[in-house]
CSV table of C-alpha atoms in Angstrom, one decimal:
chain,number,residue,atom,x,y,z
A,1,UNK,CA,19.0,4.6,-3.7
A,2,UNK,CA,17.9,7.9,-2.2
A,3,UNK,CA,14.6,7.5,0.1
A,4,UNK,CA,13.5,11.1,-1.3
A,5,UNK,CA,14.2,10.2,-5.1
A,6,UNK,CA,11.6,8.4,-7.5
A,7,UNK,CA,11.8,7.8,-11.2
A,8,UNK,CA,8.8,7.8,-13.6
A,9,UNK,CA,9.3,7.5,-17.2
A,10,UNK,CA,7.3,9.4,-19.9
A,11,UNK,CA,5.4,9.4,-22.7
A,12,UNK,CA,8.4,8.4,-24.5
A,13,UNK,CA,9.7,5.9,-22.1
A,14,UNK,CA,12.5,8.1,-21.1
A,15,UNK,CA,13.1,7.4,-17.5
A,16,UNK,CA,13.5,10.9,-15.1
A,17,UNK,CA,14.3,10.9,-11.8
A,18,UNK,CA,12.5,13.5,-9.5
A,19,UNK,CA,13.0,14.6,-5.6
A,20,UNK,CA,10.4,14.6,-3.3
A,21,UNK,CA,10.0,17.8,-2.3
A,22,UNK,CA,7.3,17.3,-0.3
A,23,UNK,CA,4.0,15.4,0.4
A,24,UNK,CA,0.9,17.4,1.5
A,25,UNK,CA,-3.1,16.2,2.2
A,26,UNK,CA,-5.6,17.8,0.8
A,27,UNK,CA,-8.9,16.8,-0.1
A,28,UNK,CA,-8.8,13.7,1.8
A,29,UNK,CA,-6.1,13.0,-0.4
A,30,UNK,CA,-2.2,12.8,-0.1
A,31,UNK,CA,-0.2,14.7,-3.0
A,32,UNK,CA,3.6,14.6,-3.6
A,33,UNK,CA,5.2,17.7,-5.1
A,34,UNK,CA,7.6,16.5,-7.8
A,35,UNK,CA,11.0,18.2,-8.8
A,36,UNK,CA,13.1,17.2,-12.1
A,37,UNK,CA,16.8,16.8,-10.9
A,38,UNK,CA,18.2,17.3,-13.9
A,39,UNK,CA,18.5,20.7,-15.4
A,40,UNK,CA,14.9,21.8,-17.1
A,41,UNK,CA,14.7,25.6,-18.4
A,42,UNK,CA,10.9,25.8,-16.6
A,43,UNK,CA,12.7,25.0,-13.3
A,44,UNK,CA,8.7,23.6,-12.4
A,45,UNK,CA,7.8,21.3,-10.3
A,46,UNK,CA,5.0,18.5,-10.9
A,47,UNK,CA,1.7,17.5,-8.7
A,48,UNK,CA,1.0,13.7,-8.5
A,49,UNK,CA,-1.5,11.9,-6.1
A,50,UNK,CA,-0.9,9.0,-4.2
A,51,UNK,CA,-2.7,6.3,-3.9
A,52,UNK,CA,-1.7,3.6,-1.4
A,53,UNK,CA,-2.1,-0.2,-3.1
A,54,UNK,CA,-3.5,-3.2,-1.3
A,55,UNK,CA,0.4,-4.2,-0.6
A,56,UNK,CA,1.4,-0.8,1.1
A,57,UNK,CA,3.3,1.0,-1.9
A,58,UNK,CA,2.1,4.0,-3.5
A,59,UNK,CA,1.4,4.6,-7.0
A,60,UNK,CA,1.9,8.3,-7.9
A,61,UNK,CA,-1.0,9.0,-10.1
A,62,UNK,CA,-0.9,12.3,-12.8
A,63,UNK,CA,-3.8,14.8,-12.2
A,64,UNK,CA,-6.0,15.4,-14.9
A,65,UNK,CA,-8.8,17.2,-13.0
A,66,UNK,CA,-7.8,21.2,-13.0
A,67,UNK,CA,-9.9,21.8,-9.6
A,68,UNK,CA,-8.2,19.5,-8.0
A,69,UNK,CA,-4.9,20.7,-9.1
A,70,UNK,CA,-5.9,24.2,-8.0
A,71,UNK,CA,-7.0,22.8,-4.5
A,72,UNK,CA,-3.5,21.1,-4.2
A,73,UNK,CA,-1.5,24.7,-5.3
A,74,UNK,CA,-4.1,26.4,-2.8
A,75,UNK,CA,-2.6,23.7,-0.2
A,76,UNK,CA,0.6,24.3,-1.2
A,77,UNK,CA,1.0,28.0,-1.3
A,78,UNK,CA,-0.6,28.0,2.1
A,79,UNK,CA,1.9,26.0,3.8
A,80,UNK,CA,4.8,27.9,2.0
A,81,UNK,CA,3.1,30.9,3.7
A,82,UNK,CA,2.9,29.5,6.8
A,83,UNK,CA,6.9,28.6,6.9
A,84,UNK,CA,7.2,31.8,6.0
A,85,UNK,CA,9.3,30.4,2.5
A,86,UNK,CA,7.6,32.9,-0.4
């Protein structure tokens, strides 16, 4: 198994396997930004939060709260600015 690969399954229990493209703080929280590997039309990545367990794993937890998605774009976009990558 790929250290950078996770797999989540959907509403429809279809398991899909996702790179890690990167993990970023903000908020006081730690975010992973989510890419499908297989093929998708959108190309779009995905925003999850992670939230470290009593036993040291993560659980990647969907964001339902839109200002706290913006604030994690906001982080993100800033960074890609900052590498000088957009």
């Amino acid at each position: 198994m790929q250290e950078n690969i996770v797999t989540l399954v959907d509403e429809d229990g279809k398991e899909i396997e996702f790179e890690v493209i990167m993990t970023l703080e903000a908020e006081e929280n730690e975010y992973a930004i989510l890419m499908p590997l297989e093929e998708n039309e959108e190309e779009e990545a995905y925003i999850f939060r992670l939230e470290e367990q009593e036993d040291g794993e993560y659980s990647i937890i969907p964001i339902d709260n839109d200002e706290e998605y913006e604030n994690v774009v906001a982080v993100y976009e800033t960074l890609m600015q900052e590498e000088g990558l957009e």
